[in-house]
Tab-separated table of N, CA, C and O in Angstrom:
chain	number	residue	atom	x	y	z
A	1	MET	N	0.942	-1.062	-0.083
A	1	MET	CA	0.022	0.154	0.185
A	1	MET	C	0.787	1.337	-0.086
A	1	MET	O	0.604	2.256	-0.508
A	2	SER	N	1.872	1.308	0.479
A	2	SER	CA	2.845	2.415	0.766
A	2	SER	C	3.647	2.684	-0.508
A	2	SER	O	4.011	3.901	-0.916
A	3	ILE	N	3.658	1.447	-1.230
A	3	ILE	CA	4.558	1.699	-2.476
A	3	ILE	C	3.300	2.622	-3.642
A	3	ILE	O	4.024	3.333	-4.331
A	4	GLU	N	2.204	2.179	-3.319
A	4	GLU	CA	1.321	2.645	-4.417
A	4	GLU	C	1.155	4.285	-4.067
A	4	GLU	O	0.909	5.158	-4.959
A	5	LEU	N	1.005	4.587	-2.759
A	5	LEU	CA	1.038	5.855	-2.247
A	5	LEU	C	2.233	6.526	-2.790
A	5	LEU	O	2.102	7.767	-3.032
A	6	GLY	N	3.636	5.983	-2.802
A	6	GLY	CA	4.799	6.528	-3.152
A	6	GLY	C	4.902	6.916	-4.486
A	6	GLY	O	5.258	8.060	-4.944
A	7	LEU	N	4.304	6.088	-5.281
A	7	LEU	CA	4.384	6.348	-6.872
A	7	LEU	C	2.963	7.432	-6.950
A	7	LEU	O	3.313	8.036	-8.235
A	8	GLN	N	2.024	7.184	-6.265
A	8	GLN	CA	0.990	8.448	-6.760
A	8	GLN	C	1.622	9.732	-6.485
A	8	GLN	O	1.403	10.722	-6.966
A	9	LEU	N	2.363	9.881	-5.329
A	9	LEU	CA	2.902	11.108	-4.636
A	9	LEU	C	3.853	11.461	-5.926
A	9	LEU	O	4.092	12.666	-6.177
A	10	LEU	N	4.781	10.722	-6.347
A	10	LEU	CA	5.739	10.710	-7.499
A	10	LEU	C	5.108	11.338	-8.861
A	10	LEU	O	5.579	12.154	-9.441
A	11	LEU	N	4.065	10.705	-9.062
A	11	LEU	CA	3.439	11.036	-10.266
A	11	LEU	C	2.721	12.339	-10.271
A	11	LEU	O	2.894	13.321	-11.156
A	12	MET	N	2.162	12.749	-9.076
A	12	MET	CA	1.772	14.117	-8.727
A	12	MET	C	2.759	15.283	-8.914
A	12	MET	O	2.593	16.411	-9.559
A	13	VAL	N	3.985	14.836	-8.225
A	13	VAL	CA	4.956	15.862	-8.391
A	13	VAL	C	5.556	16.164	-9.749
A	13	VAL	O	5.825	17.333	-10.357
A	14	ALA	N	5.693	14.980	-10.745
A	14	ALA	CA	6.032	15.335	-12.003
A	14	ALA	C	5.049	16.044	-12.994
A	14	ALA	O	5.253	16.818	-13.719
A	15	ILE	N	3.673	15.697	-12.610
A	15	ILE	CA	2.794	16.242	-13.277
A	15	ILE	C	2.603	17.906	-13.068
A	15	ILE	O	2.695	18.666	-13.929
A	16	PHE	N	2.984	18.272	-11.710
A	16	PHE	CA	3.175	19.457	-11.209
A	16	PHE	C	4.049	20.185	-11.955
A	16	PHE	O	4.185	21.388	-12.254
A	17	TYR	N	5.238	19.533	-11.865
A	17	TYR	CA	6.552	20.034	-12.519
A	17	TYR	C	6.271	20.595	-13.976
A	17	TYR	O	6.734	21.572	-14.537
A	18	PHE	N	5.779	19.602	-14.680
A	18	PHE	CA	5.680	19.668	-16.359
A	18	PHE	C	4.806	20.625	-16.516
A	18	PHE	O	4.667	21.051	-17.642
A	19	LEU	N	3.541	20.726	-15.741
A	19	LEU	CA	2.510	21.654	-16.256
A	19	LEU	C	2.657	22.919	-15.477
A	19	LEU	O	2.143	24.004	-15.962
A	20	MET	N	3.484	23.094	-14.578
A	20	MET	CA	3.315	24.428	-13.625
A	20	MET	C	4.855	25.163	-13.734
A	20	MET	O	4.932	26.187	-14.134
A	21	ILE	N	5.760	24.465	-13.161
A	21	ILE	CA	6.871	24.710	-12.942
A	21	ILE	C	7.865	24.982	-14.244
A	21	ILE	O	8.229	26.071	-14.474
A	22	ARG	N	8.058	24.098	-15.049
A	22	ARG	CA	8.833	24.121	-16.221
A	22	ARG	C	8.283	25.026	-17.204
A	22	ARG	O	9.236	26.047	-17.784
A	23	PRO	N	7.050	25.495	-17.447
A	23	PRO	CA	6.760	26.438	-18.469
A	23	PRO	C	7.013	27.982	-17.948
A	23	PRO	O	7.152	28.677	-18.564
A	24	GLN	N	6.797	27.942	-16.506
A	24	GLN	CA	7.156	29.511	-15.937
A	24	GLN	C	8.969	29.405	-16.068
A	24	GLN	O	9.034	30.752	-16.445
A	25	GLN	N	9.512	28.440	-15.811
A	25	GLN	CA	10.992	28.724	-16.075
A	25	GLN	C	11.461	29.123	-17.709
A	25	GLN	O	12.054	30.024	-17.687
A	26	GLN	N	10.716	28.383	-18.502
A	26	GLN	CA	11.032	28.924	-19.943
A	26	GLN	C	10.362	30.255	-20.117
A	26	GLN	O	11.023	31.144	-20.887
A	27	ARG	N	9.214	30.567	-19.771
A	27	ARG	CA	8.972	32.075	-19.972
A	27	ARG	C	9.694	33.006	-19.100
A	27	ARG	O	10.115	33.994	-19.761
A	28	VAL	N	10.191	32.846	-18.239
A	28	VAL	CA	11.269	33.598	-17.412
A	28	VAL	C	12.509	33.885	-18.226
A	28	VAL	O	13.160	34.797	-18.639
A	29	LYS	N	13.170	32.602	-18.948
A	29	LYS	CA	14.134	32.626	-19.895
A	29	LYS	C	13.834	33.542	-21.036
A	29	LYS	O	14.914	34.081	-21.432
A	30	LYS	N	12.818	33.478	-21.816
A	30	LYS	CA	12.564	34.083	-22.914
A	30	LYS	C	12.699	35.753	-22.721
A	30	LYS	O	12.899	36.622	-23.316
A	31	GLU	N	11.860	36.008	-21.506
A	31	GLU	CA	12.066	37.213	-21.010
A	31	GLU	C	13.393	37.961	-20.773
A	31	GLU	O	13.420	38.970	-21.198
A	32	LYS	N	14.099	37.233	-20.263
A	32	LYS	CA	15.521	37.619	-19.966
A	32	LYS	C	16.236	37.838	-21.329
A	32	LYS	O	17.023	38.657	-21.404
A	33	ALA	N	16.215	36.698	-22.279
A	33	ALA	CA	16.818	36.723	-23.389
A	33	ALA	C	16.199	38.242	-24.138
A	33	ALA	O	16.966	38.929	-24.915
A	34	PHE	N	15.030	38.605	-24.141
A	34	PHE	CA	14.362	39.589	-24.983
A	34	PHE	C	15.197	40.826	-24.277
A	34	PHE	O	15.370	41.731	-25.246
A	35	GLU	N	15.152	40.887	-22.978
A	35	GLU	CA	15.399	42.151	-22.223
A	35	GLU	C	16.951	42.237	-22.600
A	35	GLU	O	17.379	43.397	-23.029
A	36	SER	N	17.627	41.003	-22.886
A	36	SER	CA	19.237	41.569	-23.005
A	36	SER	C	19.435	41.800	-24.423
A	36	SER	O	20.460	42.151	-24.945
A	37	ASP	N	18.407	41.442	-25.527
A	37	ASP	CA	18.615	41.797	-26.947
A	37	ASP	C	18.318	43.229	-27.489
A	37	ASP	O	18.391	43.503	-28.572
A	38	LEU	N	17.650	44.017	-26.636
A	38	LEU	CA	17.403	45.150	-26.586
A	38	LEU	C	18.775	46.096	-27.190
A	38	LEU	O	19.663	45.947	-26.676
A	39	LYS	N	18.349	46.934	-28.071
A	39	LYS	CA	19.391	47.825	-28.490
A	39	LYS	C	19.019	49.180	-28.998
A	39	LYS	O	17.885	49.217	-29.047
A	40	ALA	N	19.695	50.292	-28.739
A	40	ALA	CA	19.036	51.572	-29.025
A	40	ALA	C	18.544	51.590	-30.494
A	40	ALA	O	19.309	51.128	-31.458
A	41	GLY	N	17.672	52.378	-30.533
A	41	GLY	CA	17.243	52.600	-31.903
A	41	GLY	C	15.991	51.519	-32.188
A	41	GLY	O	15.148	51.803	-32.858
A	42	ASP	N	15.678	50.424	-31.250
A	42	ASP	CA	14.518	49.739	-31.337
A	42	ASP	C	13.365	50.343	-30.989
A	42	ASP	O	13.255	51.246	-29.978
A	43	LYS	N	12.335	50.290	-31.866
A	43	LYS	CA	11.005	50.814	-31.567
A	43	LYS	C	10.291	49.751	-30.645
A	43	LYS	O	10.340	48.793	-30.947
A	44	VAL	N	9.735	50.301	-29.552
A	44	VAL	CA	9.112	49.494	-28.774
A	44	VAL	C	7.715	49.856	-27.962
A	44	VAL	O	7.466	50.997	-28.332
A	45	ILE	N	6.952	49.152	-27.320
A	45	ILE	CA	5.970	49.293	-26.533
A	45	ILE	C	6.178	48.761	-25.042
A	45	ILE	O	6.499	47.539	-24.703
A	46	THR	N	5.799	49.583	-24.229
A	46	THR	CA	5.961	49.342	-22.763
A	46	THR	C	4.830	48.396	-22.402
A	46	THR	O	3.762	48.477	-23.051
A	47	LYS	N	4.956	48.032	-21.269
A	47	LYS	CA	3.840	47.173	-20.475
A	47	LYS	C	2.583	48.454	-20.043
A	47	LYS	O	1.505	47.670	-20.220
A	48	SER	N	2.722	49.392	-20.126
A	48	SER	CA	1.698	50.416	-19.848
A	48	SER	C	1.103	50.908	-20.813
A	48	SER	O	0.382	51.702	-21.180
A	49	GLY	N	1.868	50.538	-22.328
A	49	GLY	CA	1.139	51.190	-23.454
A	49	GLY	C	1.948	52.378	-24.216
A	49	GLY	O	1.211	52.810	-25.055
A	50	ILE	N	3.053	52.541	-23.620
A	50	ILE	CA	3.587	53.968	-24.343
A	50	ILE	C	4.354	53.422	-25.538
A	50	ILE	O	5.279	52.309	-25.139
A	51	HIS	N	4.435	54.129	-26.475
A	51	HIS	CA	4.894	53.570	-27.662
A	51	HIS	C	6.332	54.527	-27.862
A	51	HIS	O	6.182	55.802	-27.568
A	52	GLY	N	7.470	54.090	-28.137
A	52	GLY	CA	8.620	54.986	-28.333
A	52	GLY	C	9.667	54.187	-28.768
A	52	GLY	O	9.426	53.209	-29.290
A	53	LYS	N	10.883	54.838	-28.762
A	53	LYS	CA	12.030	54.276	-29.521
A	53	LYS	C	13.253	54.410	-28.395
A	53	LYS	O	13.338	55.477	-27.759
A	54	ILE	N	14.053	53.508	-28.388
A	54	ILE	CA	15.133	53.433	-27.360
A	54	ILE	C	16.312	54.435	-27.670
A	54	ILE	O	16.591	54.346	-28.945
A	55	ALA	N	16.377	55.410	-27.146
A	55	ALA	CA	17.386	56.168	-27.067
A	55	ALA	C	18.572	56.134	-26.238
A	55	ALA	O	19.685	56.111	-26.986
A	56	GLU	N	18.726	55.262	-25.030
A	56	GLU	CA	19.896	54.958	-24.329
A	56	GLU	C	19.584	53.524	-23.748
A	56	GLU	O	18.445	53.400	-22.945
A	57	LEU	N	20.439	52.932	-23.334
A	57	LEU	CA	20.790	51.610	-22.822
A	57	LEU	C	21.750	51.834	-21.283
A	57	LEU	O	22.846	52.181	-21.687
A	58	SER	N	21.252	51.148	-20.638
A	58	SER	CA	22.210	50.996	-19.397
A	58	SER	C	22.121	49.421	-18.791
A	58	SER	O	21.169	48.591	-19.319
A	59	GLU	N	22.663	49.392	-17.615
A	59	GLU	CA	22.558	47.991	-17.184
A	59	GLU	C	21.253	47.539	-16.802
A	59	GLU	O	20.645	46.410	-17.402
A	60	GLY	N	20.446	48.182	-16.244
A	60	GLY	CA	19.474	47.905	-15.918
A	60	GLY	C	18.285	48.725	-16.182
A	60	GLY	O	16.934	48.454	-16.015
A	61	THR	N	18.176	49.663	-16.886
A	61	THR	CA	17.422	50.558	-17.327
A	61	THR	C	17.391	51.127	-18.845
A	61	THR	O	18.587	50.896	-19.377
A	62	VAL	N	16.509	51.502	-19.127
A	62	VAL	CA	16.539	51.961	-20.462
A	62	VAL	C	15.952	53.328	-20.862
A	62	VAL	O	14.948	53.771	-20.048
A	63	VAL	N	16.346	54.154	-21.772
A	63	VAL	CA	15.724	55.645	-22.122
A	63	VAL	C	14.778	55.500	-23.154
A	63	VAL	O	15.422	55.229	-24.285
A	64	VAL	N	13.339	55.748	-22.982
A	64	VAL	CA	12.514	55.686	-24.124
A	64	VAL	C	12.297	56.748	-24.754
A	64	VAL	O	11.447	57.555	-24.035
A	65	GLU	N	12.537	57.268	-25.845
A	65	GLU	CA	12.130	58.678	-26.469
A	65	GLU	C	10.416	58.608	-27.217
A	65	GLU	O	10.609	57.604	-27.996
A	66	THR	N	9.867	59.405	-26.609
A	66	THR	CA	8.270	59.202	-27.008
A	66	THR	C	7.996	60.673	-27.668
A	66	THR	O	8.923	61.587	-27.614
A	67	MET	N	6.650	60.869	-28.087
A	67	MET	CA	6.407	62.177	-28.722
A	67	MET	C	6.490	63.275	-27.430
A	67	MET	O	6.863	64.472	-27.861
A	68	ALA	N	6.313	62.744	-26.385
A	68	ALA	CA	6.185	63.864	-25.218
A	68	ALA	C	7.473	64.009	-24.568
A	68	ALA	O	7.657	65.079	-24.031
A	69	GLY	N	8.657	63.229	-25.073
A	69	GLY	CA	9.813	63.579	-24.353
A	69	GLY	C	10.471	62.270	-24.112
A	69	GLY	O	10.036	61.154	-24.355
A	70	LYS	N	11.701	62.256	-23.265
A	70	LYS	CA	12.305	60.994	-22.774
A	70	LYS	C	11.743	60.436	-21.663
A	70	LYS	O	11.681	61.357	-20.711
A	71	ILE	N	11.574	59.259	-21.707
A	71	ILE	CA	11.166	58.425	-20.194
A	71	ILE	C	12.325	57.582	-19.896
A	71	ILE	O	12.682	56.673	-20.738
A	72	LYS	N	12.683	57.602	-18.596
A	72	LYS	CA	13.522	56.432	-18.330
A	72	LYS	C	12.772	55.525	-17.140
A	72	LYS	O	11.963	55.894	-16.280
A	73	MET	N	13.239	54.423	-17.630
A	73	MET	CA	12.270	53.045	-17.101
A	73	MET	C	13.169	51.662	-16.789
A	73	MET	O	14.070	51.746	-17.643
A	74	GLU	N	12.499	51.046	-16.397
A	74	GLU	CA	13.276	49.467	-16.329
A	74	GLU	C	13.361	48.661	-17.367
A	74	GLU	O	12.374	49.043	-18.227
A	75	ARG	N	14.253	47.862	-17.636
A	75	ARG	CA	14.405	47.102	-18.802
A	75	ARG	C	12.996	46.242	-18.856
A	75	ARG	O	12.693	45.894	-19.703
A	76	SER	N	12.704	45.404	-17.646
A	76	SER	CA	11.582	44.885	-17.614
A	76	SER	C	10.279	45.477	-17.910
A	76	SER	O	9.176	44.644	-17.898
A	77	ALA	N	10.032	46.715	-17.987
A	77	ALA	CA	9.022	47.422	-18.512
A	77	ALA	C	8.694	47.492	-19.840
A	77	ALA	O	7.752	47.573	-20.382
A	78	ILE	N	9.564	47.096	-20.638
A	78	ILE	CA	9.498	46.779	-22.241
A	78	ILE	C	8.732	45.469	-22.346
A	78	ILE	O	9.245	44.447	-21.927
A	79	SER	N	7.639	45.436	-22.965
A	79	SER	CA	7.035	44.344	-23.439
A	79	SER	C	6.829	43.813	-24.625
A	79	SER	O	6.901	42.758	-24.976
A	80	LEU	N	7.005	44.554	-25.765
A	80	LEU	CA	7.180	44.331	-27.273
A	80	LEU	C	8.042	45.180	-27.941
A	80	LEU	O	8.083	46.493	-27.786
A	81	GLU	N	8.754	44.430	-28.813
A	81	GLU	CA	9.812	45.086	-29.834
A	81	GLU	C	9.058	45.310	-31.356
A	81	GLU	O	8.629	44.190	-31.644
A	82	LEU	N	8.768	46.323	-31.621
A	82	LEU	CA	8.225	46.535	-33.039
A	82	LEU	C	9.080	46.465	-34.297
A	82	LEU	O	9.858	47.486	-34.712
A	83	THR	N	9.605	45.312	-34.809
A	83	THR	CA	10.612	45.227	-35.792
A	83	THR	C	9.838	44.671	-36.759
A	83	THR	O	8.476	44.273	-36.939
A	84	ALA	N	10.421	44.431	-37.989
A	84	ALA	CA	9.784	43.685	-39.202
A	84	ALA	C	9.195	42.450	-38.930
A	84	ALA	O	8.226	41.989	-39.541
A	85	LYS	N	9.866	41.919	-38.032
A	85	LYS	CA	9.368	40.310	-37.775
A	85	LYS	C	7.983	40.324	-36.944
A	85	LYS	O	7.398	39.643	-37.550
A	86	GLN	N	8.030	41.289	-36.094
A	86	GLN	CA	6.874	41.429	-35.404
A	86	GLN	C	5.656	41.892	-36.343
A	86	GLN	O	4.695	41.361	-36.168
A	87	VAL	N	5.763	42.785	-37.303
A	87	VAL	CA	4.890	43.353	-37.917
A	87	VAL	C	4.230	42.289	-38.936
A	87	VAL	O	3.224	42.030	-39.293
A	88	GLU	N	5.511	41.471	-39.482
A	88	GLU	CA	5.079	40.582	-40.331
A	88	GLU	C	4.131	39.333	-39.925
A	88	GLU	O	3.372	38.820	-40.547
A	89	LYS	N	4.442	38.951	-38.655
A	89	LYS	CA	3.541	37.859	-37.924
A	89	LYS	C	2.086	38.218	-38.048
A	89	LYS	O	1.280	37.534	-37.572
A	90	LYS	N	1.831	39.694	-37.727
A	90	LYS	CA	0.341	40.014	-37.499
A	90	LYS	C	-0.215	40.084	-38.908
A	90	LYS	O	-1.038	39.481	-39.257
């Protein structure tokens, strides 16, 4: 009886890992790669919906130039890069 319980527990942990933990780790990995691939001149949209062009980059921050002026924000605040690849997919 305890072997069955152990197998059930192991199966539950495996299912939890493949359905919850692993996809979250992959999502975080993609976000970090996206943030590190940003470069000056890229047209971007922030998570708050502000459209602009990257004017300057530093280690953890980015300066986005908008029609209203320049805004300094965290790299993690950038949600989408508007390149030819992104436009073609839509």
